[in-house]
Coordinates of C-alpha atoms in Angstrom, one line a residue:
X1 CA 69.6 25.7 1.4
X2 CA 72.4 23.3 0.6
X3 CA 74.7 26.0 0.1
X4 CA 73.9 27.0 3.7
X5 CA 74.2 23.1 4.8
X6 CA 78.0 22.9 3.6
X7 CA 78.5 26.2 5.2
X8 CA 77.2 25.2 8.8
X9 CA 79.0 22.0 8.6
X10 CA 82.9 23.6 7.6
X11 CA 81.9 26.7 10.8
X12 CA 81.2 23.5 12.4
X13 CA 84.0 21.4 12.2
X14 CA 86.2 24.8 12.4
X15 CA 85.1 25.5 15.9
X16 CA 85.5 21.6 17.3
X17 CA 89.0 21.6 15.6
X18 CA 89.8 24.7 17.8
X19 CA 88.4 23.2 20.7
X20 CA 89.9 20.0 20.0
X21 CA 93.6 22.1 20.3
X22 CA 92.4 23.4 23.4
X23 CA 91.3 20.5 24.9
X24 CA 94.2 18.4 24.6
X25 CA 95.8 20.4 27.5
X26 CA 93.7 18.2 29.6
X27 CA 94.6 14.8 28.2
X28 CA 97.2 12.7 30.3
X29 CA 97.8 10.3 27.5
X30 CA 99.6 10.2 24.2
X31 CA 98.7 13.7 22.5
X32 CA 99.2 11.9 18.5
X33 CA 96.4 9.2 19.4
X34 CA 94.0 12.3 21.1
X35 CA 94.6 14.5 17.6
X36 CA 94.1 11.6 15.7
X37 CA 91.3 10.8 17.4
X38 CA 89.2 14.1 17.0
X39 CA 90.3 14.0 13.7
X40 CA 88.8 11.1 12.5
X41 CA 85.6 11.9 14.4
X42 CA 85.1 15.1 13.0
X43 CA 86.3 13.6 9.0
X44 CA 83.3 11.3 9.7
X45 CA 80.8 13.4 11.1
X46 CA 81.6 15.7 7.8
X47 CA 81.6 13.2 5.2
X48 CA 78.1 11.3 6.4
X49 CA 76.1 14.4 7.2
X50 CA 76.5 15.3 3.1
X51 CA 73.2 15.9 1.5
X52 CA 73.9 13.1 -0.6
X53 CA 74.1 10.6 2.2
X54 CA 71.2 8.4 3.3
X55 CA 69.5 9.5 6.6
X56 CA 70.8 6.6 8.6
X57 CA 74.3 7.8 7.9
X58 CA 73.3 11.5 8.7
X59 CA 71.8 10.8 12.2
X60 CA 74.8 7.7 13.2
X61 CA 76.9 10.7 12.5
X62 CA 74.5 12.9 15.1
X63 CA 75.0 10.6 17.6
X64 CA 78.3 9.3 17.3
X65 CA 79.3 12.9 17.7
X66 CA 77.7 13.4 20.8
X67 CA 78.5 10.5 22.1
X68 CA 82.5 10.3 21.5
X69 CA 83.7 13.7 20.3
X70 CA 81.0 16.1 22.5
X71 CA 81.1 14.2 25.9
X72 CA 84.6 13.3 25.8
X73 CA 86.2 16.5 24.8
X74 CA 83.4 18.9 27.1
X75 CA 84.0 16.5 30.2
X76 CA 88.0 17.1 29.6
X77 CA 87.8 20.5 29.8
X78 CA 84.4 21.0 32.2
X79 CA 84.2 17.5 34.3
X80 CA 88.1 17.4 35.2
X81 CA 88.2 14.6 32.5
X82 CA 85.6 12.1 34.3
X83 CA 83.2 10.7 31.7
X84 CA 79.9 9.9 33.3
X85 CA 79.3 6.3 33.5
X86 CA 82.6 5.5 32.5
X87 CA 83.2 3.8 36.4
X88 CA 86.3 5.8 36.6
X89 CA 87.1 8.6 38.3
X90 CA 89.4 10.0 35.9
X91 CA 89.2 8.8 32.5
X92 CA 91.6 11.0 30.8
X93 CA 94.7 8.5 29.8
X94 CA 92.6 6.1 27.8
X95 CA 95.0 5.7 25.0
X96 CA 93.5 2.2 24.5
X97 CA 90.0 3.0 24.7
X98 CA 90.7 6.2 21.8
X99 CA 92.5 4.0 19.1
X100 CA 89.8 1.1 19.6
X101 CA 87.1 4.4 18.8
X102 CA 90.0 5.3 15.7
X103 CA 89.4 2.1 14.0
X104 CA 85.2 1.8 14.6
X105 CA 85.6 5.3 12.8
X106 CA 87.3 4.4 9.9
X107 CA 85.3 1.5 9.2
X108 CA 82.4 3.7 9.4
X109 CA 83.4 5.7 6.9
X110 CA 84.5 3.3 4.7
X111 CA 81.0 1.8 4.8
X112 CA 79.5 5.2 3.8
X113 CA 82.0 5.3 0.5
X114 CA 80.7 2.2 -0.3
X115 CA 76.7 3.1 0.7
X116 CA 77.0 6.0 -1.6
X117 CA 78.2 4.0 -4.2
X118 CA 75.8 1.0 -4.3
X119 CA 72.8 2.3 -2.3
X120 CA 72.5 6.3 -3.4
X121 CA 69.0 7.2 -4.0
X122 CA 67.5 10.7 -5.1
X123 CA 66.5 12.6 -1.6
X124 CA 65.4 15.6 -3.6
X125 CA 63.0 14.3 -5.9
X126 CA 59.9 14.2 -4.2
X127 CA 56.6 12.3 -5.8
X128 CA 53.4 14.0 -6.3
X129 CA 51.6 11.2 -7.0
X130 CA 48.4 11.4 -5.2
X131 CA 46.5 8.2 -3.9
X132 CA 43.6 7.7 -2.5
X133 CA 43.7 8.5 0.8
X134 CA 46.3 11.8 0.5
X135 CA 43.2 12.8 -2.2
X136 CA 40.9 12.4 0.7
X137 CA 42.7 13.8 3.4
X138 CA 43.7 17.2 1.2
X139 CA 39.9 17.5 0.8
X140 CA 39.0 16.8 4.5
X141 CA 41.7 18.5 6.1
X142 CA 40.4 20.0 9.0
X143 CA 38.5 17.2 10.4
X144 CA 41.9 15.0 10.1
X145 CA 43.6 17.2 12.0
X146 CA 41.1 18.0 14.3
X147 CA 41.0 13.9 14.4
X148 CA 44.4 13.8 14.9
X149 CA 44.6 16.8 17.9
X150 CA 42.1 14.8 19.8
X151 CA 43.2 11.6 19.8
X152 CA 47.1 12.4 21.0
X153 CA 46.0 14.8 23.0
X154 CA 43.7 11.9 24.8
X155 CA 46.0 9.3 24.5
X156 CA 48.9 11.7 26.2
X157 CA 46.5 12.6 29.7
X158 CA 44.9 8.4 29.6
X159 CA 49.0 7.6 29.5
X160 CA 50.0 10.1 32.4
X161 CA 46.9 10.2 34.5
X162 CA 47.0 6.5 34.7
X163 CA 50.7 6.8 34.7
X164 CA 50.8 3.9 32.3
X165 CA 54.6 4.9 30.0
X166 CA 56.8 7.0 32.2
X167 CA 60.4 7.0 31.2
X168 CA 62.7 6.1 34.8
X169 CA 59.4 5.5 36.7
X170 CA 57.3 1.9 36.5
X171 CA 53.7 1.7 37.9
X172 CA 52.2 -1.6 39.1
X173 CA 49.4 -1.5 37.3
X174 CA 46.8 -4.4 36.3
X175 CA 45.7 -3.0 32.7
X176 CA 44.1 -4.8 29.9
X177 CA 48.0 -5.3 28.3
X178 CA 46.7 -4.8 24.4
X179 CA 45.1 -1.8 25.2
X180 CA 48.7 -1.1 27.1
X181 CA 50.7 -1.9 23.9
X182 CA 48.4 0.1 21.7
X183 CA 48.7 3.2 23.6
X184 CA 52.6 2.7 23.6
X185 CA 52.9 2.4 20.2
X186 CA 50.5 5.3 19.3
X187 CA 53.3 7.3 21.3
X188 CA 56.1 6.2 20.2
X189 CA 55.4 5.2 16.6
X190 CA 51.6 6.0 15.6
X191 CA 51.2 9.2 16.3
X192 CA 54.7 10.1 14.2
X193 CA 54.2 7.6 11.3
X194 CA 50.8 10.0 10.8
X195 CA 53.0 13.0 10.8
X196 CA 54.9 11.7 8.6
X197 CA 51.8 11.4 6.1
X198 CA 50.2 15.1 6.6
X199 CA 53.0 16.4 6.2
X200 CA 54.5 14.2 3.1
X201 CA 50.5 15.5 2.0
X202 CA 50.8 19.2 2.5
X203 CA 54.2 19.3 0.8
X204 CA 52.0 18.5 -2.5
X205 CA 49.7 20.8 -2.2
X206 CA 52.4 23.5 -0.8
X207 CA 49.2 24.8 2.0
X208 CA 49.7 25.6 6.0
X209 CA 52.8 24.3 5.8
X210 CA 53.5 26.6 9.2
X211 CA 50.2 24.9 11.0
X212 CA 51.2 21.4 10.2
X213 CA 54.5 21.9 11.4
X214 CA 53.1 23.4 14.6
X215 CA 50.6 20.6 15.0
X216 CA 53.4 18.0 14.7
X217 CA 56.0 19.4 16.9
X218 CA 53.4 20.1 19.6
X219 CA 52.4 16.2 19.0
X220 CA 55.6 15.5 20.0
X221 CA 55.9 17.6 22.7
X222 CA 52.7 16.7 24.2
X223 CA 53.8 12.9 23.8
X224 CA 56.6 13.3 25.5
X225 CA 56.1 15.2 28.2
X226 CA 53.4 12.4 28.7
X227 CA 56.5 10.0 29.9
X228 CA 58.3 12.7 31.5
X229 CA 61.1 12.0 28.3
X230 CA 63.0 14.3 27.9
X231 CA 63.9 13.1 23.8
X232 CA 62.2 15.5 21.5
X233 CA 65.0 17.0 21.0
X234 CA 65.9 13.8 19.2
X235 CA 62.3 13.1 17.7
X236 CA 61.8 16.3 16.1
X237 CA 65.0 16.1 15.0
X238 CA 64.6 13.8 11.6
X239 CA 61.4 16.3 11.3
X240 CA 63.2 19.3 10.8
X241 CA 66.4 18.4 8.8
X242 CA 64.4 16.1 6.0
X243 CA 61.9 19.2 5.5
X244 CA 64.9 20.8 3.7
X245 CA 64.8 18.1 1.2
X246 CA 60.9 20.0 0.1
X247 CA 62.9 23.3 -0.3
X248 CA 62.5 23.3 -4.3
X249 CA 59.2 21.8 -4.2
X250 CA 58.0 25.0 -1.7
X251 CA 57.0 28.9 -1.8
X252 CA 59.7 30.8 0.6
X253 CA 61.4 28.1 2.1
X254 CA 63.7 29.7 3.7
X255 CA 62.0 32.2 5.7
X256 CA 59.3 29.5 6.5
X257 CA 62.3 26.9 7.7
X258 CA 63.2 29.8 10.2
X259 CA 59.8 29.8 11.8
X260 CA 60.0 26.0 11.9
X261 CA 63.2 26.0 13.7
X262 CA 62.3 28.7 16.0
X263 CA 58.9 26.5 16.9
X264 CA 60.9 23.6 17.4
X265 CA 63.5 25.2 19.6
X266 CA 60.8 26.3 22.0
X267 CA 58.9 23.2 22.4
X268 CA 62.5 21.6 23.3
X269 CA 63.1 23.6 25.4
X270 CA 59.7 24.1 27.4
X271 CA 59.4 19.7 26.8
X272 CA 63.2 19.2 28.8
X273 CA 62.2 21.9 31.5
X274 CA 59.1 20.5 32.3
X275 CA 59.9 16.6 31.9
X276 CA 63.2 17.6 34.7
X277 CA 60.4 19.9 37.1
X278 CA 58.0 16.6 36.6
X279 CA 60.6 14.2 37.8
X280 CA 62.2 16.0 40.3
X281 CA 59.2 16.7 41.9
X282 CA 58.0 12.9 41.9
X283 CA 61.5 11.9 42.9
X284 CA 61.2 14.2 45.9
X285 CA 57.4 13.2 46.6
X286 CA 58.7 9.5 46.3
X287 CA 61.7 9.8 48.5
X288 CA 59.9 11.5 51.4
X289 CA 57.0 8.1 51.2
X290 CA 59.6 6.2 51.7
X291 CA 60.8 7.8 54.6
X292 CA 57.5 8.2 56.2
X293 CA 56.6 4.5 55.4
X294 CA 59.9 3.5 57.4
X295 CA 59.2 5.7 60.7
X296 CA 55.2 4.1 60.6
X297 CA 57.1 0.7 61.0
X298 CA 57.9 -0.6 64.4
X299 CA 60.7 -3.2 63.3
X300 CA 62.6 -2.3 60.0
X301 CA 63.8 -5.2 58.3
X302 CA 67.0 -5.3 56.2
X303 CA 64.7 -4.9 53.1
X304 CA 63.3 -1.8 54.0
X305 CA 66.7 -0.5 55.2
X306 CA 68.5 -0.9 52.0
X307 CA 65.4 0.6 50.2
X308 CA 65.6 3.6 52.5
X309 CA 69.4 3.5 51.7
X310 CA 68.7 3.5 47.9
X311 CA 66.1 6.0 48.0
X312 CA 68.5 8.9 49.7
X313 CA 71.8 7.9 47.0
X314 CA 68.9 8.3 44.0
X315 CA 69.8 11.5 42.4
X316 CA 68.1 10.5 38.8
X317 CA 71.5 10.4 37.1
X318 CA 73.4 13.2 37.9
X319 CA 77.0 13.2 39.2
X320 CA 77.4 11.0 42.3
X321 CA 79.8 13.4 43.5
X322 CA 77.4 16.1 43.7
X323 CA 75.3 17.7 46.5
X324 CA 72.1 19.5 47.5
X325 CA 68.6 18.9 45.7
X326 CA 68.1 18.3 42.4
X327 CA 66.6 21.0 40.3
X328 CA 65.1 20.6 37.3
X329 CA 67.4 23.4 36.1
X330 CA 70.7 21.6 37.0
X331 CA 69.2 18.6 35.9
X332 CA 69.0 20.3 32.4
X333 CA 72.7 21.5 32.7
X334 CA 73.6 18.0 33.6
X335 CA 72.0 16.2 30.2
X336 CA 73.8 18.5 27.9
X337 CA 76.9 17.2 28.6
X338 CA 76.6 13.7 30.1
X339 CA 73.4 11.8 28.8
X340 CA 74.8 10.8 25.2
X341 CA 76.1 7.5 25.3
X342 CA 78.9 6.3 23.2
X343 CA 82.9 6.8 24.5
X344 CA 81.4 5.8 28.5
X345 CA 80.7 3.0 28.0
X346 CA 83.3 1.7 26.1
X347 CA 86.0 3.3 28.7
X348 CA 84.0 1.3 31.2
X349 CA 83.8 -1.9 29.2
X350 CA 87.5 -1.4 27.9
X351 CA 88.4 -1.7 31.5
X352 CA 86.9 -5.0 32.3
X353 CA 88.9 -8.2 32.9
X354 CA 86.1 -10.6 31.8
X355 CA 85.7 -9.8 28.4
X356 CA 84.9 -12.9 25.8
X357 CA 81.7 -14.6 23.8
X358 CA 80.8 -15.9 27.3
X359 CA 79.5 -12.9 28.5
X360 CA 78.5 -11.4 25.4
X361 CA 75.8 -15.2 25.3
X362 CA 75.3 -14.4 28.6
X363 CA 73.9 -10.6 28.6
X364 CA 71.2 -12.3 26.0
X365 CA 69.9 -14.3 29.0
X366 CA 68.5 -10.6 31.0
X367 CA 65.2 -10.7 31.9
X368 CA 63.6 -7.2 32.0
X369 CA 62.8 -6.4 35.9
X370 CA 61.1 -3.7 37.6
X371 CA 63.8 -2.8 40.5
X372 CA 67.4 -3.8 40.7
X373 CA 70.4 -3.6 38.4
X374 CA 71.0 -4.2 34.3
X375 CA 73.3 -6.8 33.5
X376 CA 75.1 -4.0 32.0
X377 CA 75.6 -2.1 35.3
X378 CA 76.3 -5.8 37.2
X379 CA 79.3 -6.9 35.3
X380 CA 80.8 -3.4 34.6
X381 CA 81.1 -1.7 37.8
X382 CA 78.2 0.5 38.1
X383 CA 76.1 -1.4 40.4
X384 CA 76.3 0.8 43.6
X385 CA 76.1 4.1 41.6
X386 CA 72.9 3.3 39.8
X387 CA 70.2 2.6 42.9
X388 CA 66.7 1.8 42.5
X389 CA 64.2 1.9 45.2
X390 CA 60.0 1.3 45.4
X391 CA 57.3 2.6 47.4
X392 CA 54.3 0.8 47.2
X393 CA 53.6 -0.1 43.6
X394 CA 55.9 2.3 42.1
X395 CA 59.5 1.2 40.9
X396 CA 61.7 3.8 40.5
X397 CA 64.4 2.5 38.0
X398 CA 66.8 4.3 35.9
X399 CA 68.2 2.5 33.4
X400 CA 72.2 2.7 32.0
X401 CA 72.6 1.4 28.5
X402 CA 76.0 1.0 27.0
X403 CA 74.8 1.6 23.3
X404 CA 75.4 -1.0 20.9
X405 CA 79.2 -0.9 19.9
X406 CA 79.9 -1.4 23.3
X407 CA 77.9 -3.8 23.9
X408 CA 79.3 -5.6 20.9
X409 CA 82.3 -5.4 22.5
X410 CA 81.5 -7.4 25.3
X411 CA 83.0 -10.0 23.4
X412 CA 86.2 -8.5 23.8
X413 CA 87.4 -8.9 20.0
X414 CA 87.4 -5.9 18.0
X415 CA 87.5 -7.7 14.9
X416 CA 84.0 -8.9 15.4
X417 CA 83.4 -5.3 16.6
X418 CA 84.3 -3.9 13.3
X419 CA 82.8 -6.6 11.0
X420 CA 79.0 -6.0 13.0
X421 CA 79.4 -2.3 12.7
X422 CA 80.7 -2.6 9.1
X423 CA 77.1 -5.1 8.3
X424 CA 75.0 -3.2 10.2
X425 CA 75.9 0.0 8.0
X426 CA 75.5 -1.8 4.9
X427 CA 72.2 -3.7 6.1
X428 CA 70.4 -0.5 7.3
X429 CA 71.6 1.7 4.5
X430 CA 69.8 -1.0 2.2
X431 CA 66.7 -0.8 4.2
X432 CA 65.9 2.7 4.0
X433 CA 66.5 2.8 0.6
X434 CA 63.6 0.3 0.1
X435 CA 61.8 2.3 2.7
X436 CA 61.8 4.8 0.2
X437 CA 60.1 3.3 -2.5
X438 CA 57.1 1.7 -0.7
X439 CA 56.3 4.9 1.4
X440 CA 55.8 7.1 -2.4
X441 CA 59.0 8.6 -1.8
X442 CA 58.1 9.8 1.7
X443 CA 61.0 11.7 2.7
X444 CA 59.9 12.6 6.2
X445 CA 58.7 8.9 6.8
X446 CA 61.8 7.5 5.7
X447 CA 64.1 9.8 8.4
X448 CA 61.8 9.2 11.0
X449 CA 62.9 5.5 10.2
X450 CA 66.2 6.2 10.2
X451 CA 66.4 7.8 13.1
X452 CA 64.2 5.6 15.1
X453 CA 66.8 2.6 14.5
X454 CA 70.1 5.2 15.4
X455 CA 68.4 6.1 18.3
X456 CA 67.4 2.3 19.2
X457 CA 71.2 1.4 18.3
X458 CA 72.7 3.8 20.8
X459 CA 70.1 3.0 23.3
X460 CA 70.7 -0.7 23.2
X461 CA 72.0 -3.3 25.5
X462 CA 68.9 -3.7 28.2
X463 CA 67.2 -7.0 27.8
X464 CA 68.6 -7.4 24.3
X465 CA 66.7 -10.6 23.7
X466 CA 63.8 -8.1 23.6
X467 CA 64.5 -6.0 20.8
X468 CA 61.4 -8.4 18.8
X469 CA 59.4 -5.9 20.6
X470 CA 60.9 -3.0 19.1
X471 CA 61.1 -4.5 15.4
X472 CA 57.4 -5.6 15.6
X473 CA 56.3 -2.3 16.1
X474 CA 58.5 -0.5 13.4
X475 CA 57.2 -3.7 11.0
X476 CA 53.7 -2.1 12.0
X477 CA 54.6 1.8 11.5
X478 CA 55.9 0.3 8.3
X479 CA 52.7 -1.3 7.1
X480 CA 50.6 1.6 8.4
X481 CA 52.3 4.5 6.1
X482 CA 52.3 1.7 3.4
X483 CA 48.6 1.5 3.6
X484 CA 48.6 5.5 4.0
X485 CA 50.9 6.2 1.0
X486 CA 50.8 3.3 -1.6
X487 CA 48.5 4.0 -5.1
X488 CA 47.6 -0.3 -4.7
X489 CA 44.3 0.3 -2.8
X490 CA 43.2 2.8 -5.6
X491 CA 43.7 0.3 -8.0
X492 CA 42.1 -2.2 -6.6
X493 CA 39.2 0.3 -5.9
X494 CA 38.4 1.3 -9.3
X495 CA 39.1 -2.4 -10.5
X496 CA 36.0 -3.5 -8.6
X497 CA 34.3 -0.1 -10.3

């Protein structure tokens, strides 16, 4: 399996070289800084997606891919060089904005050297130490799982036949808000910090490795498609690449891995098409209420005008240039390319005049709202492009997050730039290590967490101030597959024997 690993990573790197050549013929700026550029993107994503290096530096890789190297050099050659969200309509002589992304690069990778050096762990030994409660699982497997099936299942139709979670959507709803938080963390962290223990679980004992892999993916997709998200592509993702970390410890591997891949390409791809068909089709229903609510009125105000206004320019996030309705099929086209955030933002923070430690205090000040603009799409020219409109009790809302090394950058000093992305490297590599040893080696527990803070990193920048929220509950998945996987409530069991 790792043989096959190095080999998909140097066809890899191969073809985005050869694309990179060929996409240069649509760069108006300095050709050197555009090679050097896709160089050094494609030397990091190499170097931290080894086997040896920790998850977190894997998936920042993922996403630092897609997000400079993918979007940048497929909107050159597809998009006429305009980079969605950038606020420009032609983004393509951005010699500043590539060097700035040269020398974030090279720090990253210099902070990998040094994680491999001081924080290196052993990925491939797994524990078989059995506790407690993987001994009782393994001997009432079926009712877990049949446990487990019910409850997400329940907790997915509560969620969106109350419409409580929807991703771009908010609901006005007067719910008993523990009972709220519970169900949202069950989705987004509950639900996947228990996967993480069946299938640590069955990896011992080497059974239905297929079923448990089916159950969990279709978990995820179920959750998901829940909020009408269109992520489990993402969330399925630390899944599938740290089960290749159980190859030696498993019958077959590689023929079973197949089957697992092939499962988790079609829930994708059936979770995207129907979370696009969902939206689309509430967008539509929501746009025509607001019509018909405007032509029952006898004197339109200027509040109901601009919400009427907002409602026809609301095109969920595709190109503002673009015409006729919105499908859920070009919708899916669209996301490919364009909803990976990472060289966007920075081209449209680059370009700003009122860069400093001002507005970087300032943007710590958002208050989360239900309609209306980020502070992000305020102060960096995106306000007109990204409407939001209401009907009723229903907020339709759409979010633009500039990730967090732009966001960093508000300050407008790339020295503290470097030096945060530098420490949060170091900090995070740390952690998982330590993750590690107080989930009993838990490989698939210890990407999930990985991932979960990439993905949080690159979605950052809305309400900032906020982000207690998000480390409370990963402090909670924490303790809960610490309760699941540690051997300390055996011992104290048979010491009161």
């Amino acid at each position: 399996m790792i043989n096959f690993i190095i080999l998909s990573r140097f066809i890899l790197t191969i073809f985005c070289l050869i694309f990179s050549f060929y996409s240069i013929q649509y760069y108006d700026g300095s050709k050197y800084i555009f090679l050097i550029f896709n160089f050094s993107i494609l030397i990091l994503t190499f170097y931290l997606t080894s086997t040896n290096s920790s998850f977190f530096s894997f998936f920042l890789a993922f996403y630092m891919f897609m997000g400079f190297w993918f979007k940048y050099n497929f909107s050159l050659v597809f998009n006429n060089g305009y980079v969605f969200d950038s606020g420009l309509l032609n983004s393509s002589n951005i010699d500043n904005v590539l060097v700035i992304s040269i020398y974030l690069f090279i720090v990253i990778i210099i902070a990998s050297f040094l994680e491999k050096i001081f924080f290196k762990y052993e990925k491939f030994y797994i524990s078989k130490k059995e506790n407690l409660f993987i001994k009782f699982y393994l001997n009432n497997k079926i009712i877990f799982l049949f446990l487990f099936i019910s409850l997400f299942l329940f907790v997915a139709f509560i969620n969106f036949y109350f419409k409580i979670y929807v991703k771009g959507l908010i609901f006005d709803n007067n719910y008993n808000q523990i009972l709220l938080n519970l169900l949202k963390w069950l989705l987004l962290f509950g639900f996947s910090t228990f996967s993480c223990f069946i299938l640590n679980s069955n990896y011992l004992s080497n059974k239905n490795t297929l079923l448990i892999f089916f159950i969990v993916f279709f978990e995820i997709f179920i959750s998901n498609t829940s909020m009408l998200s269109r992520s489990m592509l993402l969330f399925g993702l630390p899944f599938l690449y740290s089960s290749i970390f159980y190859a030696s410890n498993h019958d077959n591997f590689y023929r079973k891995f197949l089957v697992i891949l092939s499962m988790y390409i079609c829930f994708v791809t059936l979770s995207i098409y129907l979370a696009n068909e969902l939206r689309a089709n509430y967008i539509k229903e929501f746009k025509s209420s607001v019509k018909t609510e405007m032509l029952s009125k006898k004197k339109l105000t200027d509040e109901s005008e601009d919400n009427l206004e907002k409602a026809n320019r609301f095109n969920f996030q595709l190109n503002e240039t673009g015409k006729g309705q919105v499908s859920a099929k070009r919708m899916t086209t669209f996301i490919i390319i364009n909803r990976w955030t990472g060289i966007d933002s920075l081209i449209n923070v680059s370009n700003s005049k009122n860069l400093g430690f001002d507005l970087f205090l300032n943007s710590f000040e958002e208050q989360k709202s239900k309609i209306g603009n980020t502070f992000y799409e305020k102060n960096f020219n995106l306000e007109y492009q990204k409407p939001s409109f209401s009907i009723k009790n229903i907020y339709v809302k759409g979010n633009t997050l500039p990730g967090i090394f732009s966001f960093i950058y508000y300050s407008g000093s790339i020295l503290f730039l470097l030096t945060f992305s530098f420490s949060i490297f170091i900090i995070f590599s740390f952690v998982e290590k330590k993750i590690y040893k107080i989930t009993n080696n838990n490989i698939f527990y210890v990407a999930f967490f990985s991932h979960i803070i990439v993905n949080r990193l690159f979605s950052f920048g809305y309400a900032p101030k906020d982000t207690y929220l998000f480390v409370t509950s990963l402090i909670l998945s924490i303790i809960f597959i610490y309760f699941l996987e540690s051997d300390r409530f055996e011992k104290i069991f048979k010491s009161l024997k």
